[in-house]
Coordinates of C-alpha atoms in Angstrom, one line a residue:
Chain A
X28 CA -29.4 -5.2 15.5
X29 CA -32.2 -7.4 17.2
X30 CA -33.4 -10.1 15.3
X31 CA -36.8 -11.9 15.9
X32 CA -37.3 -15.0 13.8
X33 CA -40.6 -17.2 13.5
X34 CA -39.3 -21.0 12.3
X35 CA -43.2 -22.3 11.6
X36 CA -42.1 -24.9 9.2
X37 CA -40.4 -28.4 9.0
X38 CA -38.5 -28.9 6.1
X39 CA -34.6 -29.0 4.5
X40 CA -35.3 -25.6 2.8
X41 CA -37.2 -24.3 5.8
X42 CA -34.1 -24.8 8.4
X43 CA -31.4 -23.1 5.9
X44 CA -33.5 -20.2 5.3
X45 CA -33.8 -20.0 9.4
X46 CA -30.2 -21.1 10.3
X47 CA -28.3 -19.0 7.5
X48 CA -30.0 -16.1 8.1
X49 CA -29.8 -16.5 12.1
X50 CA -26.2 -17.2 12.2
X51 CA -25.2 -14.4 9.7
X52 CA -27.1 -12.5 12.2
X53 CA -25.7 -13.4 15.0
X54 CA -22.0 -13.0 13.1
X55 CA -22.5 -10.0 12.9
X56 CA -23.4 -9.1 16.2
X57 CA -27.1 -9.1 16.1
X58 CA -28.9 -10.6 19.0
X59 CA -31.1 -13.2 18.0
X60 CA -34.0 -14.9 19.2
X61 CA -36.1 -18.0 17.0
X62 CA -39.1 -19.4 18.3
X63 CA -40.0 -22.7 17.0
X64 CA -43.8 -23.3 16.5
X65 CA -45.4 -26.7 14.8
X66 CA -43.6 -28.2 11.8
X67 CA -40.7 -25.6 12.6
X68 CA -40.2 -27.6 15.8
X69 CA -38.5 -30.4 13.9
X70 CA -35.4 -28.3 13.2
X71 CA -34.0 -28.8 16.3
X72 CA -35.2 -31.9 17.5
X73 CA -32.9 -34.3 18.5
X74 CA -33.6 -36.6 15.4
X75 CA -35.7 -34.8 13.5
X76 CA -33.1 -32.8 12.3
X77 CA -31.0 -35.5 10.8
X78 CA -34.1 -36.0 8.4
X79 CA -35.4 -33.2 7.2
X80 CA -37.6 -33.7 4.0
X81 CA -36.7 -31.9 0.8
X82 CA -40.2 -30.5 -0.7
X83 CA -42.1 -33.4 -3.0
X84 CA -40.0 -33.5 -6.3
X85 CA -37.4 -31.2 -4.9
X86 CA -35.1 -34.7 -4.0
X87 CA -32.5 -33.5 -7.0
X88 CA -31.3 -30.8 -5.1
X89 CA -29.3 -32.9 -2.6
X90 CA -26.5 -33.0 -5.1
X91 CA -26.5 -29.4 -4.9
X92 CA -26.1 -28.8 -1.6
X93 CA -22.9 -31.4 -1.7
X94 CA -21.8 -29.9 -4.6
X95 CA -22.0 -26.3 -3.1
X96 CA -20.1 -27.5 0.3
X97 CA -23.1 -26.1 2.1
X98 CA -22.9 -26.9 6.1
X99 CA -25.3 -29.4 7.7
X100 CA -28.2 -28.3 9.5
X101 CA -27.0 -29.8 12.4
X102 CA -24.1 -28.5 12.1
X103 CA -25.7 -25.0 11.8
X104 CA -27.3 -25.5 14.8
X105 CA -24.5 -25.9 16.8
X106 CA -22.9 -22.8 15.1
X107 CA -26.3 -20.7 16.0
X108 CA -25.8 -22.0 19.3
X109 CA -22.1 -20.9 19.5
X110 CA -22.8 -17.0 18.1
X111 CA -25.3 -16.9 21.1
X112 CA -28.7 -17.4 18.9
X113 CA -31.6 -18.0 21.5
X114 CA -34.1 -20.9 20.8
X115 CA -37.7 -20.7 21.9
X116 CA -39.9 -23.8 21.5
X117 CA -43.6 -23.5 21.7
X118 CA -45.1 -24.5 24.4
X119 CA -48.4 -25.0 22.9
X120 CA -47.4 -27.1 20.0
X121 CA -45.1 -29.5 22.5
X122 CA -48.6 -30.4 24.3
X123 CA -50.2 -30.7 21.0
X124 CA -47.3 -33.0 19.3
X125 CA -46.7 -34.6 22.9
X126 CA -42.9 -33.3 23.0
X127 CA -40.7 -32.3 26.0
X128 CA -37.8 -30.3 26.3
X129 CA -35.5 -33.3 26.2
X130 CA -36.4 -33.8 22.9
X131 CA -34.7 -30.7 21.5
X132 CA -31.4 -29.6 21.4
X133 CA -29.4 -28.4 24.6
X134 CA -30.3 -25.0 25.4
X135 CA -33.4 -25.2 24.0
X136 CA -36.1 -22.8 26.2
X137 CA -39.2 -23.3 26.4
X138 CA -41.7 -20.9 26.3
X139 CA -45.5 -19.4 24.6
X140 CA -46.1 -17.2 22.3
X141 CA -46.1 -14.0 25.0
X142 CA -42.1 -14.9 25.4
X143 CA -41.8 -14.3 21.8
X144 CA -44.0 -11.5 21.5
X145 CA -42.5 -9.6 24.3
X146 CA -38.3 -9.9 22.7
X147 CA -40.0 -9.2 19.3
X148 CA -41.5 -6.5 20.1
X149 CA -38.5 -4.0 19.8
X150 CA -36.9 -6.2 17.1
X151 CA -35.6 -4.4 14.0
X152 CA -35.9 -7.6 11.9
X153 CA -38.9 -9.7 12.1
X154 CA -38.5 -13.2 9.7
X155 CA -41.1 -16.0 9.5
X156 CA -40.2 -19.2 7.8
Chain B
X21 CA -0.8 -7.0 1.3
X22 CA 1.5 -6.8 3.8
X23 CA 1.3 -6.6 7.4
X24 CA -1.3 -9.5 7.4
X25 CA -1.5 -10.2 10.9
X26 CA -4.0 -13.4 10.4
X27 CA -5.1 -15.5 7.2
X28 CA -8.1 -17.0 7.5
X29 CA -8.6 -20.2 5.0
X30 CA -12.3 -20.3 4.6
X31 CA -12.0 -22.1 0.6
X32 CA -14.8 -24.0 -0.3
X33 CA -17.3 -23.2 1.9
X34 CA -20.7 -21.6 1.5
X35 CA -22.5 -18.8 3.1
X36 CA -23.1 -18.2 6.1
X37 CA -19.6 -19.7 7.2
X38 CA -17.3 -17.4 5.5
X39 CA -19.3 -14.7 7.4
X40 CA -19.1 -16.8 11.1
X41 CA -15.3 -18.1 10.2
X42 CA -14.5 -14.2 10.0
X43 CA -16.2 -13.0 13.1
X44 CA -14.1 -15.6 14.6
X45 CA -11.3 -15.3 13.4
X46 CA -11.3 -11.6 14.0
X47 CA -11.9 -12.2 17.9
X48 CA -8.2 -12.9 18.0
X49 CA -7.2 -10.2 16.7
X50 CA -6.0 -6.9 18.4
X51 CA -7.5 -3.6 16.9
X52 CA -6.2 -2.1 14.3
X53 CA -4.5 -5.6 13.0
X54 CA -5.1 -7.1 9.6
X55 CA -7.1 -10.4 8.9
X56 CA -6.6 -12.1 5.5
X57 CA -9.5 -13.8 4.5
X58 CA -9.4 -16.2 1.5
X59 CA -12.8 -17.4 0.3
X60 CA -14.2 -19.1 -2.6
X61 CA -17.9 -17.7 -2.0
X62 CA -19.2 -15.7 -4.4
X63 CA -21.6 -14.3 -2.1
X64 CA -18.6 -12.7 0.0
X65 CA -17.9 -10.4 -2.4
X66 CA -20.6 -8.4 -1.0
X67 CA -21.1 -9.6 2.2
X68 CA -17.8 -9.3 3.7
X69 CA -17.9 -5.4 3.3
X70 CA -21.4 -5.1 4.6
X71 CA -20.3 -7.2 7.1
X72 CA -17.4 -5.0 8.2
X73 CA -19.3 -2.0 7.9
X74 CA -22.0 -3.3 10.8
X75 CA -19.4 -4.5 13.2
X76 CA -17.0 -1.7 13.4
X77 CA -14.0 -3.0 10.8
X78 CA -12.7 -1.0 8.5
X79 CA -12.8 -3.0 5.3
X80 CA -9.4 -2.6 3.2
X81 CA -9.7 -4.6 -0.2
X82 CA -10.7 -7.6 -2.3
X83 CA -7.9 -9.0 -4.3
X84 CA -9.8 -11.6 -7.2
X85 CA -6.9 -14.6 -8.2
X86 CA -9.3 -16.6 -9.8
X87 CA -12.0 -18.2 -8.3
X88 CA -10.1 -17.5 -4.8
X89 CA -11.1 -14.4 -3.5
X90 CA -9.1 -12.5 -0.6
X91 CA -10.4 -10.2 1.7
X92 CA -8.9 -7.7 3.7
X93 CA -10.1 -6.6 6.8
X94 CA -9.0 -4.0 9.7
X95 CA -10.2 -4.6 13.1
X96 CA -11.8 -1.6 14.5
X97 CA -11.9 -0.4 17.9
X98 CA -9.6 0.9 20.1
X99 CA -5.8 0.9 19.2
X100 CA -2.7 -0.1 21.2
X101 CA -0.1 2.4 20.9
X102 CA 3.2 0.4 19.5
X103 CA 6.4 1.5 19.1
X104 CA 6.2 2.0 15.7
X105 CA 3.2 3.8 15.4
X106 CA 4.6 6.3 17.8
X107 CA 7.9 7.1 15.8
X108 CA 5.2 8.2 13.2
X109 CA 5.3 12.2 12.6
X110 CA 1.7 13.0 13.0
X111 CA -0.7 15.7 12.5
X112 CA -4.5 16.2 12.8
X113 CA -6.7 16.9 9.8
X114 CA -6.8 20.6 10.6
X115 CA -3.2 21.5 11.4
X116 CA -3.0 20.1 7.6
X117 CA -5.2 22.0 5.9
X118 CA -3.4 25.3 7.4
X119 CA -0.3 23.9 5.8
X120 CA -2.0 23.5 2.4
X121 CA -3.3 27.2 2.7
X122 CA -0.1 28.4 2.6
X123 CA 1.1 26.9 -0.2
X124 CA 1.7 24.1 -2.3
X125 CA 2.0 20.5 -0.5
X126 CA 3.1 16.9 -1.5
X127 CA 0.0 14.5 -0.4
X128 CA -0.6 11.0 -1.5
X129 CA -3.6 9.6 -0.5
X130 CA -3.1 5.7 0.4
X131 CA -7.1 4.3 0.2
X132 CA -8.0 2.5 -2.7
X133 CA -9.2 3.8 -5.9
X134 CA -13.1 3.3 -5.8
X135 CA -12.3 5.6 -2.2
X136 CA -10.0 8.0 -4.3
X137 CA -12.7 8.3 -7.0
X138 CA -15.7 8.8 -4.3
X139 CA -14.0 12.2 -3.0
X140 CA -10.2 13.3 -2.1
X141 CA -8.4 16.8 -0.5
X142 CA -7.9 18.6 -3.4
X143 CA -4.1 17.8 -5.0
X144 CA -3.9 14.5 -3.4
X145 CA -2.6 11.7 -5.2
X146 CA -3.6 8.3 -4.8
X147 CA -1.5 5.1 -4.5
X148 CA -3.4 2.5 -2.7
X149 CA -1.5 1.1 0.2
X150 CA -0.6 -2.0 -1.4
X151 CA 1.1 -0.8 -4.2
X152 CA 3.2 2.1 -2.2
X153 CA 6.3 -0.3 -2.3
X154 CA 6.6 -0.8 -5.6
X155 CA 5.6 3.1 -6.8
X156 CA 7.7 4.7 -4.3
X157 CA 9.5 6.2 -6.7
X158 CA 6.5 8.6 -7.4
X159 CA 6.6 9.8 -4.0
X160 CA 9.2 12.9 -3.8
X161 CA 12.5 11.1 -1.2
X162 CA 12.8 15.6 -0.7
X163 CA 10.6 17.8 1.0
X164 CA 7.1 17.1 3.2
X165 CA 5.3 14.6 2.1
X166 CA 1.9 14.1 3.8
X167 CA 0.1 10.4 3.8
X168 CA -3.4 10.1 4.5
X169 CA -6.4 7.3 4.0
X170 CA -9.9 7.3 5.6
X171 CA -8.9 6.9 9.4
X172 CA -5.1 7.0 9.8
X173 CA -4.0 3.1 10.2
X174 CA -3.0 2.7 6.3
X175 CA -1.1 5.8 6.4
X176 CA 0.3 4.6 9.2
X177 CA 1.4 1.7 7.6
X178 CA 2.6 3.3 4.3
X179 CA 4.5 5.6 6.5
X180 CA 6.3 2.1 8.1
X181 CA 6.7 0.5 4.4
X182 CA 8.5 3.7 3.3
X183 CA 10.1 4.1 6.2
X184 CA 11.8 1.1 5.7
X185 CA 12.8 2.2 2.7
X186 CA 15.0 5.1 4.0
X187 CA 12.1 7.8 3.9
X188 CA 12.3 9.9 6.6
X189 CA 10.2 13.5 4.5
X190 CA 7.0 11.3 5.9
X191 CA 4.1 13.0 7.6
X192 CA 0.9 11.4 8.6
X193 CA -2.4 13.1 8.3
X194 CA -4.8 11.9 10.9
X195 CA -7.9 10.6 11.0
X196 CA -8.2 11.7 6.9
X197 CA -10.7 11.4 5.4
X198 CA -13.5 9.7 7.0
X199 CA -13.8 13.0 9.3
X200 CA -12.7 15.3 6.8
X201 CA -14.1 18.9 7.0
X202 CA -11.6 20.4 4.5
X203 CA -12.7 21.2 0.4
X204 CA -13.2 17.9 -1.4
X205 CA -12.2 16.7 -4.9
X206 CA -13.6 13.8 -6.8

């Protein structure tokens, strides 16, 4: 199972829907790639991640998601990264936002949108968040 | 269940971990060995078995104590012969269905019940591994009596559990039924 997922957006929703399905993935032995374009770049930015906005009137929810014992992102990152979950970040959109590659998590690769392109192209599962 | 060869505590915690806490869990495992997983996820309840299914584990049973929730998994791949195991009488699907065309046989078919229900060799009976122990008593101590499940490591096991109960009329039908070309039941 090859699994190509688009993470185009910035928030606390966005990065569960991305990490939870990556990491089941990758659990169950799927190869799995995520490139990281705009907003999405903020899940695994160094700080961004630690403050990830919940939508506008969403706030409530954080009791929830301590209530459910649901992981942290961060700490979903770091499980992605264990299972062998490949991150692309966007080349285009680190000129644009004036980011390097030390600003993301370790093992972070950079890359355009012809790197992502070319893994998804034989991907049985194609996400975008 | 017995011969759990692993538990895995993954209480409390939401999906995806009970999914990532089995994968690797089950790394340390050999093939053919027996991880316990006790969960509190919901979500598992059908996850775990589609799990299992993708990554080449047999999946055994869910036992519901209340909110706790314990799977049971097999690890697929290839298995080490053990001493046990090879004690086992043994025969292939096909040497058992000339047996049955001779005449009447004693089977017991050791998967569980939804498996039973889905399609069985005609004349089997079914007592799920689990409960073998405590139903022995249904199973004739005289005469062959032939144990099967889907690919031969819970007959194997029954065979062991009855075995140490002084049963030595046990012969294993192997794999069973999940490459079973014989007339079906259900």
């Amino acid at each position: 199972m090859k699994v190509a997922i688009i993470a185009a957006n910035g928030g606390l929703f966005d990065a569960y829907k991305v990490f939870n399905i990556a990491t089941a993935a990758a659990a169950t032995d799927g190869e799995v790639e995520i490139f990281f374009t705009f907003e999405g770049l903020n899940l695994i930015h160094r700080e961004g991640v630690k403050q990830l906005p919940m939508p506008e009137g969403k706030e409530h929810f954080a009791e929830g998601f301590a209530n459910a014992n649901v992981p942290s992102v961060e700490e979903l990152v770091g499980m992605a990264q264990e299972l062998g979950v490949k991150f692309i970040a966007c080349q285009m959109t680190m000129d644009v936002m004036g980011l390097k590659k030390e600003n993301f998590t370790d093992g972070t690769e950079v890359g355009g949108a012809v790197t992502f392109l070319g893994y998804a192209k034989d991907a049985d599962i194609t996400l975008t968040f | 269940m017995e011969n759990v060869a692993k538990t895995l505590d993954a209480k409390g915690l939401a999906c995806p971990m009970p999914v990532v806490r089995t994968k690797k869990a089950i790394e340390e495992l050999s093939a053919g060995e027996i991880l316990e997983v006790v969960v509190t996820d919901r979500g598992s309840i059908a996850d775990i078995p589609v799990w299992a299914k993708n990554t080449g584990h047999e999946y055994l049973e869910l036992v519901k104590e209340g909110d706790v929730l314990k799977h049971y998994v097999r690890k697929g791949g290839e298995q080490a012969p053990d001493k046990e195991e090879s004690k086992l009488k043994t025969i292939t699907n096909e040497e058992y269905l000339e047996i049955a065309d001779k005449g009447p046989v004693t089977l017991i078919d050791v998967r569980e019940p939804d498996e039973f229900a889905a399609g069985h060799a005609p004349g089997a009976k079914n007592i799920p591994l689990g409960q073998v122990e405590q139903r022995a008593d249904e199973i004739p101590a005289e005469g062959d009596v032939y144990i099967m499940c889907r690919s031969g490591g819970r007959a194997g096991m029954a065979c062991d559990t009855l075995g140490t109960l002084g049963r030595k009329n046990l012969i294993r039908v192997a794999p069973g039924m999940g490459d079973w070309d014989g007339p079906v039941e259900s």
